[in-house]
PDB file of C-alpha atoms in Angstrom:
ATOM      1  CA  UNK Z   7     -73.645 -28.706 -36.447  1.00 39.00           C
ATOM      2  CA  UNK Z   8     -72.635 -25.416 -35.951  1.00 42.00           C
ATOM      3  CA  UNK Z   9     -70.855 -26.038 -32.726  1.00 39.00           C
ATOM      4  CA  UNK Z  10     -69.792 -22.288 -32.199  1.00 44.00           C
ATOM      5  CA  UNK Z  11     -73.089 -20.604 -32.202  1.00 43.00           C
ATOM      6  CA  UNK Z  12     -74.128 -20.618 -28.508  1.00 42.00           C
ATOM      7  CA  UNK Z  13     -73.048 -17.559 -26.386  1.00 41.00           C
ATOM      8  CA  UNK Z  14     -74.322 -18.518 -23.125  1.00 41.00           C
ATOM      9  CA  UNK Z  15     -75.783 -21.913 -22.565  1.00 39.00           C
ATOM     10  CA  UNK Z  16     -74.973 -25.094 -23.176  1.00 35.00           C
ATOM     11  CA  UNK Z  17     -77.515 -25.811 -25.381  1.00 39.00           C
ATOM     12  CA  UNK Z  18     -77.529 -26.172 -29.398  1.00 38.00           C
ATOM     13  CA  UNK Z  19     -80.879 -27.001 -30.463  1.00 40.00           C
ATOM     14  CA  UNK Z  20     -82.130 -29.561 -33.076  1.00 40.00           C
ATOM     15  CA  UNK Z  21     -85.535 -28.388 -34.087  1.00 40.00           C
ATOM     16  CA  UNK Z  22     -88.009 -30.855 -32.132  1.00 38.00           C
ATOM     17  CA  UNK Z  23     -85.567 -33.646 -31.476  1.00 40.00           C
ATOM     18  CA  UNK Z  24     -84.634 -33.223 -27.840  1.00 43.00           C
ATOM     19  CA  UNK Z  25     -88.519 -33.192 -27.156  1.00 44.00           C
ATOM     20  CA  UNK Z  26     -89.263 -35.762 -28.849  1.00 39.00           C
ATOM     21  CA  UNK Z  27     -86.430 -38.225 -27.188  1.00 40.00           C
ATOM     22  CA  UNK Z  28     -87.550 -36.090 -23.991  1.00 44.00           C
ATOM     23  CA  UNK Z  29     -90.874 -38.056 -24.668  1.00 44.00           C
ATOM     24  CA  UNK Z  30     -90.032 -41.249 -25.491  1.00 44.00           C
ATOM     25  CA  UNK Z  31     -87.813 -41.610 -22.282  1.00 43.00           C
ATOM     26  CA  UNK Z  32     -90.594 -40.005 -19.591  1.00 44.00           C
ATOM     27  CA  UNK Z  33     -92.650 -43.230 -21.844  1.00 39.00           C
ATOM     28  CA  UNK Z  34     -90.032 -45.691 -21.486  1.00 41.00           C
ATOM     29  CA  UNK Z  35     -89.697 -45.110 -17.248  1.00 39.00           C
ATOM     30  CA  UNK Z  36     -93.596 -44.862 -16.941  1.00 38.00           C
ATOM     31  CA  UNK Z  37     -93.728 -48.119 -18.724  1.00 37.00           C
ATOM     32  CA  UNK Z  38     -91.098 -49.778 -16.601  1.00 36.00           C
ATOM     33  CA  UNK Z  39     -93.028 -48.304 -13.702  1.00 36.00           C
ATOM     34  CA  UNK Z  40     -95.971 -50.639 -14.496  1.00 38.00           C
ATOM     35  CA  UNK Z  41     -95.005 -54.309 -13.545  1.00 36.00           C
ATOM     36  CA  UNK Z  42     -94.016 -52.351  -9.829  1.00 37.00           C
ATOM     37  CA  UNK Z  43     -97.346 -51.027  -9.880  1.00 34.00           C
ATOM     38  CA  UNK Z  44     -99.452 -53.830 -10.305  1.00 33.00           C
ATOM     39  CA  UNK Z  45     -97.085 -56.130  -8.162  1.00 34.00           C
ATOM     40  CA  UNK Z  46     -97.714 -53.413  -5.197  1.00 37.00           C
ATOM     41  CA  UNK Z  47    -101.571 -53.262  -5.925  1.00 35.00           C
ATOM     42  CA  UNK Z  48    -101.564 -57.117  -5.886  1.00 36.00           C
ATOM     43  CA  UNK Z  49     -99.654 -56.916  -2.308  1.00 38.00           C
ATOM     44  CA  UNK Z  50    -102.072 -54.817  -1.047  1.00 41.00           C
ATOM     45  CA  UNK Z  51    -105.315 -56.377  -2.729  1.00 43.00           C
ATOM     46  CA  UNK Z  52    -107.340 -57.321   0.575  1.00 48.00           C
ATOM     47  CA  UNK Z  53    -107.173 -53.177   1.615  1.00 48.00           C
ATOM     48  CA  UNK Z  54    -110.341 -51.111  -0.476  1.00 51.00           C
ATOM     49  CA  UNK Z  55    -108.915 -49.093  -2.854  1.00 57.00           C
ATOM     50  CA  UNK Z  56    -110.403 -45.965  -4.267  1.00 68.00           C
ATOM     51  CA  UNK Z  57    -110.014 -44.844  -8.014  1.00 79.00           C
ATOM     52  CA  UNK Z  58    -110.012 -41.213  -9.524  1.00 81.00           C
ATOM     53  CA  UNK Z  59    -111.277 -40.284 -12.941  1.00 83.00           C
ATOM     54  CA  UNK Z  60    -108.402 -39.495 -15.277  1.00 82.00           C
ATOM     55  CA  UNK Z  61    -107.943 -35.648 -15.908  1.00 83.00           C
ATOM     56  CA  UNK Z  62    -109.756 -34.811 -19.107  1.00 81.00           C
ATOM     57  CA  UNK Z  63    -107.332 -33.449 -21.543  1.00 77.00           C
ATOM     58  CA  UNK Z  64    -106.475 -30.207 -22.459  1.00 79.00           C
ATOM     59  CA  UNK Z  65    -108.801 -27.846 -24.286  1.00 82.00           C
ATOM     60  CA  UNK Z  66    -107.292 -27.885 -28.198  1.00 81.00           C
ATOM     61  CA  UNK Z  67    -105.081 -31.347 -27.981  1.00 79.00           C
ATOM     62  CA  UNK Z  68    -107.865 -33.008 -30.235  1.00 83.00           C
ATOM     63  CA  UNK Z  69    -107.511 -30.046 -32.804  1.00 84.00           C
ATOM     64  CA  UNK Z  70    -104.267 -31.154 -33.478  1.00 84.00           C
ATOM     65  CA  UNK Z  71    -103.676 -33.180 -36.696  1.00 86.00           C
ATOM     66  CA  UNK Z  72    -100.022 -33.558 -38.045  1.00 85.00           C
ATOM     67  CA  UNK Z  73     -96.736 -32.490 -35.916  1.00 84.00           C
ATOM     68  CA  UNK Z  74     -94.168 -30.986 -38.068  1.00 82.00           C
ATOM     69  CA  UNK Z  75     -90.367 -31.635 -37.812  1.00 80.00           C
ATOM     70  CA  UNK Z  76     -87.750 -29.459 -39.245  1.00 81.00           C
ATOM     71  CA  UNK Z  77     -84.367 -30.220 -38.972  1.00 80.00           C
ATOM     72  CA  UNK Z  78     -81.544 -27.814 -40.022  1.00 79.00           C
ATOM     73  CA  UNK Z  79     -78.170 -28.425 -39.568  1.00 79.00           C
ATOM     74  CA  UNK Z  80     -74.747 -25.726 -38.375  1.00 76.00           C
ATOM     75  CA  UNK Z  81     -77.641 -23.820 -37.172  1.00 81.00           C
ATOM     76  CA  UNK Z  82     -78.267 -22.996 -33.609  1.00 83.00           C
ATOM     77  CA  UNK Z  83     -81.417 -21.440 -31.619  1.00 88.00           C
ATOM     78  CA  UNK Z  84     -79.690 -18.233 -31.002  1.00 90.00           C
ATOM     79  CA  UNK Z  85     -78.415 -17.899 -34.596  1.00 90.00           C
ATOM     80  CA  UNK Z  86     -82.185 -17.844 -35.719  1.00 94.00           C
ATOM     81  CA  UNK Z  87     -84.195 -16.697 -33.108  1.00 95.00           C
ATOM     82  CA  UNK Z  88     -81.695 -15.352 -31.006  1.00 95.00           C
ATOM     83  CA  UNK Z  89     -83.052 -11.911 -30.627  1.00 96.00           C
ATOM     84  CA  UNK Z  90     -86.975 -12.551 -31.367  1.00 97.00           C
ATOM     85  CA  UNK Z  91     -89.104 -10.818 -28.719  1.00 95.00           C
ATOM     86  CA  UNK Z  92     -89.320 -12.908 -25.381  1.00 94.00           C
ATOM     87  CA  UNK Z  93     -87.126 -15.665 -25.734  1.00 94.00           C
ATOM     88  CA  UNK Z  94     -84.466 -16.298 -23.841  1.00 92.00           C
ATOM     89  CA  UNK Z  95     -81.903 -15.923 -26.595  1.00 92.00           C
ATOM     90  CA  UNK Z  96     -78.718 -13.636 -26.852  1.00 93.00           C
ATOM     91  CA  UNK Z  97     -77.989 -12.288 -23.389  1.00 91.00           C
ATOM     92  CA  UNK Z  98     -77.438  -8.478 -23.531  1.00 90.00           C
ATOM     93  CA  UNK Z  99     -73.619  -7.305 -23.084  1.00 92.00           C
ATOM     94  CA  UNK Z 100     -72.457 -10.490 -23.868  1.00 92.00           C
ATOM     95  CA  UNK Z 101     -68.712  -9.933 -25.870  1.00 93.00           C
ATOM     96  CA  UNK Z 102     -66.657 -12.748 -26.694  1.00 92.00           C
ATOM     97  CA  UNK Z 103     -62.522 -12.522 -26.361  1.00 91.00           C
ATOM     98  CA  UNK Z 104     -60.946 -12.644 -29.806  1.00 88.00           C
ATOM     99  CA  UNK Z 105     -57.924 -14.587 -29.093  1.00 85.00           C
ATOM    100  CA  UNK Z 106     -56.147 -12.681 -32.282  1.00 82.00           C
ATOM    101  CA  UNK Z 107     -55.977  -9.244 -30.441  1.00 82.00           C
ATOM    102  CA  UNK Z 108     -58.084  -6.099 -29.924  1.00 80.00           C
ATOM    103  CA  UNK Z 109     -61.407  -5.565 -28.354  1.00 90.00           C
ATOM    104  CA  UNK Z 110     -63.496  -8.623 -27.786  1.00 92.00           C
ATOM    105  CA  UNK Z 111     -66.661  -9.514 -30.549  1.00 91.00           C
ATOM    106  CA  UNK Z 112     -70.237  -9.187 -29.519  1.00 94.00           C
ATOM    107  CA  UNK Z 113     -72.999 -10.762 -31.770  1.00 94.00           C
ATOM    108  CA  UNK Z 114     -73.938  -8.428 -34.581  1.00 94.00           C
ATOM    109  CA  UNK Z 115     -76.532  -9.461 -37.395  1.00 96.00           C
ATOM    110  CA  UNK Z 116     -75.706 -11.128 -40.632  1.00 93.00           C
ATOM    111  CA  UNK Z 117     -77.143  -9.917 -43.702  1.00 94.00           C
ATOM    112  CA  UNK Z 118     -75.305 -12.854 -45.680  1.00 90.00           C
ATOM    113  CA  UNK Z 119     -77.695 -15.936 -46.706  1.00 87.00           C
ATOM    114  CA  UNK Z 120     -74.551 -17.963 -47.374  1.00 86.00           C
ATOM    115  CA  UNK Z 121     -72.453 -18.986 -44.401  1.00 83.00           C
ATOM    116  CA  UNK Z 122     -69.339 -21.136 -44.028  1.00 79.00           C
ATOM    117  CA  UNK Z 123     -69.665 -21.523 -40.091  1.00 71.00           C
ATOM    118  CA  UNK Z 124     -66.889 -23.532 -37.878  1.00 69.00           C
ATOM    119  CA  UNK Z 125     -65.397 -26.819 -37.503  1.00 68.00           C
ATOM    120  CA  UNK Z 126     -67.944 -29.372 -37.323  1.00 70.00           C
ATOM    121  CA  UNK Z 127     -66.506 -32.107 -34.300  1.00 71.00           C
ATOM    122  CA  UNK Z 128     -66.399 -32.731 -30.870  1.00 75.00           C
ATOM    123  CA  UNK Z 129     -63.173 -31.368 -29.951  1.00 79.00           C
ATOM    124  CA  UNK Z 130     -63.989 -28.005 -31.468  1.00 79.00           C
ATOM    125  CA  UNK Z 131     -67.314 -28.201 -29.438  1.00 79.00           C
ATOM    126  CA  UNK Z 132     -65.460 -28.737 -26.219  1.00 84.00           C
ATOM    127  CA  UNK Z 133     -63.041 -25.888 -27.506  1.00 85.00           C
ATOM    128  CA  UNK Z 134     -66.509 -23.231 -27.536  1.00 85.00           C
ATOM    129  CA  UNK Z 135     -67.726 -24.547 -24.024  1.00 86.00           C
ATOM    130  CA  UNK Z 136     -64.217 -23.607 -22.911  1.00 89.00           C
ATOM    131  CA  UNK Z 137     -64.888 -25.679 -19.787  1.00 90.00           C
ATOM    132  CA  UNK Z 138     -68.676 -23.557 -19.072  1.00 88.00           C
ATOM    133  CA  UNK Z 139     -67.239 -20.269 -19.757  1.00 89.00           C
ATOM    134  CA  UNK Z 140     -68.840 -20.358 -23.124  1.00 86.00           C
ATOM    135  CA  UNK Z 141     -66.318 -17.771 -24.086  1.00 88.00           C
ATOM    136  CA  UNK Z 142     -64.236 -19.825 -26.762  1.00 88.00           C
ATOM    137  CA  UNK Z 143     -66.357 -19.479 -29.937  1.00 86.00           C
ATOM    138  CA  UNK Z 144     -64.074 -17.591 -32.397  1.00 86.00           C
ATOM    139  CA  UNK Z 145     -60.835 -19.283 -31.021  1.00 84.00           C
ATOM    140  CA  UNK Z 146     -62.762 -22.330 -31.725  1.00 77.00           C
ATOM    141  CA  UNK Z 147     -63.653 -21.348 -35.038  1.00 76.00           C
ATOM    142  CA  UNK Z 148     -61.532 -20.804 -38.207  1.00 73.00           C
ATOM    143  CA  UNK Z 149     -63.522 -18.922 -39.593  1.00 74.00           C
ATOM    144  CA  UNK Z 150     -63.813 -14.589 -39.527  1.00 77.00           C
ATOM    145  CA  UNK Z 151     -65.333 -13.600 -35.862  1.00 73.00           C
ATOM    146  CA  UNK Z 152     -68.388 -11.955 -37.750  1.00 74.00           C
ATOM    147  CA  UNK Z 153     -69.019 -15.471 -38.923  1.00 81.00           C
ATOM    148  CA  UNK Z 154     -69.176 -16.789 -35.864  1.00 85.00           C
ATOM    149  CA  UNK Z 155     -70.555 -14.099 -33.574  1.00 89.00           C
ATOM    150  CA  UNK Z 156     -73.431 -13.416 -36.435  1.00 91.00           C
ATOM    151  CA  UNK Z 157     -77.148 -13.916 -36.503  1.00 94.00           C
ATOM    152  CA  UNK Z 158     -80.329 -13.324 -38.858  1.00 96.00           C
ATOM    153  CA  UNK Z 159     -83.863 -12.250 -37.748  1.00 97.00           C
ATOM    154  CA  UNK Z 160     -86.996 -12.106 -39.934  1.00 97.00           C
ATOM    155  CA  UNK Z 161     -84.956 -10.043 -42.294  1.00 97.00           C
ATOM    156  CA  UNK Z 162     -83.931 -13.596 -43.715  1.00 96.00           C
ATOM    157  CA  UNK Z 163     -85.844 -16.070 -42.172  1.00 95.00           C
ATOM    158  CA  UNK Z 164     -89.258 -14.425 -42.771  1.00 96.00           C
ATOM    159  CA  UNK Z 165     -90.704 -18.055 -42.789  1.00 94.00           C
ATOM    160  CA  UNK Z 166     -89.132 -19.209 -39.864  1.00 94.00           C
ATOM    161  CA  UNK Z 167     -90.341 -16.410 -37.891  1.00 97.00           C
ATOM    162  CA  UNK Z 168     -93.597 -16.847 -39.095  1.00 96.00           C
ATOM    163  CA  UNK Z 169     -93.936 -19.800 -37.904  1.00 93.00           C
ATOM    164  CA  UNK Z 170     -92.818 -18.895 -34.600  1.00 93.00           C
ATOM    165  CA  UNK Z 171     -95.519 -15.783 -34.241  1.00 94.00           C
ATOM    166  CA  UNK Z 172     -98.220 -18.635 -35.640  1.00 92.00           C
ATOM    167  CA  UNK Z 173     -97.003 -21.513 -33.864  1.00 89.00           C
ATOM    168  CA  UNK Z 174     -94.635 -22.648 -30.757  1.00 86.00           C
ATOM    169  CA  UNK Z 175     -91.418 -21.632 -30.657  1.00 89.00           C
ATOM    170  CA  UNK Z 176     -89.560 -23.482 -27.758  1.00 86.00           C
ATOM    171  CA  UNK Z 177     -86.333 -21.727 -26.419  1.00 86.00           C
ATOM    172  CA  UNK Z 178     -85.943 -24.394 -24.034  1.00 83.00           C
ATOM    173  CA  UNK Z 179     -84.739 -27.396 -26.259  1.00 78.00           C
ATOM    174  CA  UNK Z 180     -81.236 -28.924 -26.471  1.00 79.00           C
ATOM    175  CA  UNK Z 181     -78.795 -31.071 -28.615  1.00 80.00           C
ATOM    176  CA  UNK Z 182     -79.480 -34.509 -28.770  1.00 83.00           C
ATOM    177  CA  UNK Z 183     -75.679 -34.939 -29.113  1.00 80.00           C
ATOM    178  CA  UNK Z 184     -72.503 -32.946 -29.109  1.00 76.00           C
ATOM    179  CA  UNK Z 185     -71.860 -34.166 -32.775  1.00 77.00           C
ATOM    180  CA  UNK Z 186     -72.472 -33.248 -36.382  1.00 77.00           C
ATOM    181  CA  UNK Z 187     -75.532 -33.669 -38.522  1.00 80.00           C
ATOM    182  CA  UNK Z 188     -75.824 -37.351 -38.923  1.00 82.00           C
ATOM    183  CA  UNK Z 189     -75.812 -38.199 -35.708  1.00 84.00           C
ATOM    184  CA  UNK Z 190     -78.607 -36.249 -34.843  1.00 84.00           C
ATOM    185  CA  UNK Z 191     -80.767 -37.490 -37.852  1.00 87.00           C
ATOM    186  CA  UNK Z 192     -80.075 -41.052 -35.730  1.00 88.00           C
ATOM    187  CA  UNK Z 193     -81.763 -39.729 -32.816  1.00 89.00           C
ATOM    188  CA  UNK Z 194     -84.741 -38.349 -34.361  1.00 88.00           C
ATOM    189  CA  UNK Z 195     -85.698 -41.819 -35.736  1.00 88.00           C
ATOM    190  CA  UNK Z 196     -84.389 -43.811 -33.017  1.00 90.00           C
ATOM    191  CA  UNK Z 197     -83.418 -41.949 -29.902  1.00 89.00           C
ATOM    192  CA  UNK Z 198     -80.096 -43.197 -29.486  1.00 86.00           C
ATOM    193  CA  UNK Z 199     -77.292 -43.357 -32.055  1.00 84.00           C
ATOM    194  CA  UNK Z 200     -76.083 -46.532 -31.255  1.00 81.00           C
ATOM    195  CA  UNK Z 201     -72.790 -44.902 -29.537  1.00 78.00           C
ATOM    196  CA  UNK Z 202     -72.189 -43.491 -32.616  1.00 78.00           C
ATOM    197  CA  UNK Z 203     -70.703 -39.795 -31.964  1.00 75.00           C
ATOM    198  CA  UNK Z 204     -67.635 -38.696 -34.715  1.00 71.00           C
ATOM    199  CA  UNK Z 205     -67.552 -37.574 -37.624  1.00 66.00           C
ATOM    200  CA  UNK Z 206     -66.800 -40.301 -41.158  1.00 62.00           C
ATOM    201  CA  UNK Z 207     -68.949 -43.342 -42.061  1.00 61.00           C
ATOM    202  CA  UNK Z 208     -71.110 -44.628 -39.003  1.00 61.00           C
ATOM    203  CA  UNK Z 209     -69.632 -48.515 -37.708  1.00 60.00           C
ATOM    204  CA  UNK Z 210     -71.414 -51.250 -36.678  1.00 58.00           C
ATOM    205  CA  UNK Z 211     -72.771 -50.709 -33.069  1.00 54.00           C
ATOM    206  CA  UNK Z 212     -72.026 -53.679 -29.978  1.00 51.00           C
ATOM    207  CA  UNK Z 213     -75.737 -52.970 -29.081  1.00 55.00           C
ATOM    208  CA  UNK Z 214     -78.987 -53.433 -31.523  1.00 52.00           C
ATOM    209  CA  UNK Z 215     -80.393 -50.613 -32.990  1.00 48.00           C
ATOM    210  CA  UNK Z 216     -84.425 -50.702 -31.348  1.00 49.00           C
TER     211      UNK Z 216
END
């Protein structure tokens, strides 16, 4: 995870993931909601009761055939689409302190297809929150400030932004955890990580994987 790459919000994103675990939990509560449903509508059997049609569906949802998942990791949403047209990406103005001296950093873009990015654990995540001031990126990072403070546009990601002018691109979507790569990968198949959150070989969890 590239845990310095957010200038404003707290919010790395994960491709789809934080949707998808988004859905499964709205499906888990309106599943627990049932037995309280029927136990109230078997309270209240001798009163009439009156039922509505279901709302038909969305024009389009039965076009859809496959859903698509890509997963990157030490990326972020703002160091791909950070400046693509209508998203709420890179604020305007925004300059981050360099903790080294001289003028603070603002985000520039990044011609390189290679990078190293920063320090991949949760204290160095904690570190670039800075407490909400989301002002500690390069003193969280030890690597150069235009590593950090960098992004790339369709310039190199002509794909990616292709399939964001085709397709959705959601601007809206968050970590699944304040960890690295593996951790996330957990999530995606089973919405949880079992507690699992640093960095090394994963341990056995107290609680059952579902």
């Amino acid at each position: 995870m590239r845990t310095c790459r957010r200038y404003r919000n707290y919010r790395l994103r994960r491709g789809f993931i934080s949707s998808v675990i988004e859905r499964d939990r709205n499906l888990s509560a309106s599943l627990a909601l049932v037995p309280v449903i029927l136990a109230a509508l078997l309270v209240a059997g001798r009163a009439p009761t009156q039922t509505s049609p279901p709302p038909a569906a969305p024009p389009g949802l039965d076009r859809i055939q496959h859903f698509v998942f890509i997963m990157q990791e030490n990326r972020s949403f703002d160091h791909y689409f950070g400046t693509y047209p209508g998203v709420e990406g890179i604020p305007p103005g925004v300059c981050v302190p360099n903790p080294a001296g001289g003028p603070c950093v603002a985000p520039s873009h990044d011609a390189r297809l290679v990078n190293q990015g920063g320090a991949h654990n949760w204290a160095n995540a904690l570190n670039c929150i800075d407490g909400g001031l989301m002002d500690g990126f390069i003193a969280g990072s030890t690597q150069k400030p235009g590593e950090v403070m960098g992004w790339h546009d369709s310039r190199e990601l002509s794909n990616y932004w292709n399939y964001a002018s085709l397709y959705v691109l959601q601007d809206r979507l968050f970590e699944s955890i304040t960890s690295y790569s593996l951790t996330a990968h957990l999530y995606m198949l089973a919405a949880q990580s079992g507690g699992y959150i640093g960095t090394g070989q994963p341990q056995r969890s107290l609680t059952p994987f579902p």
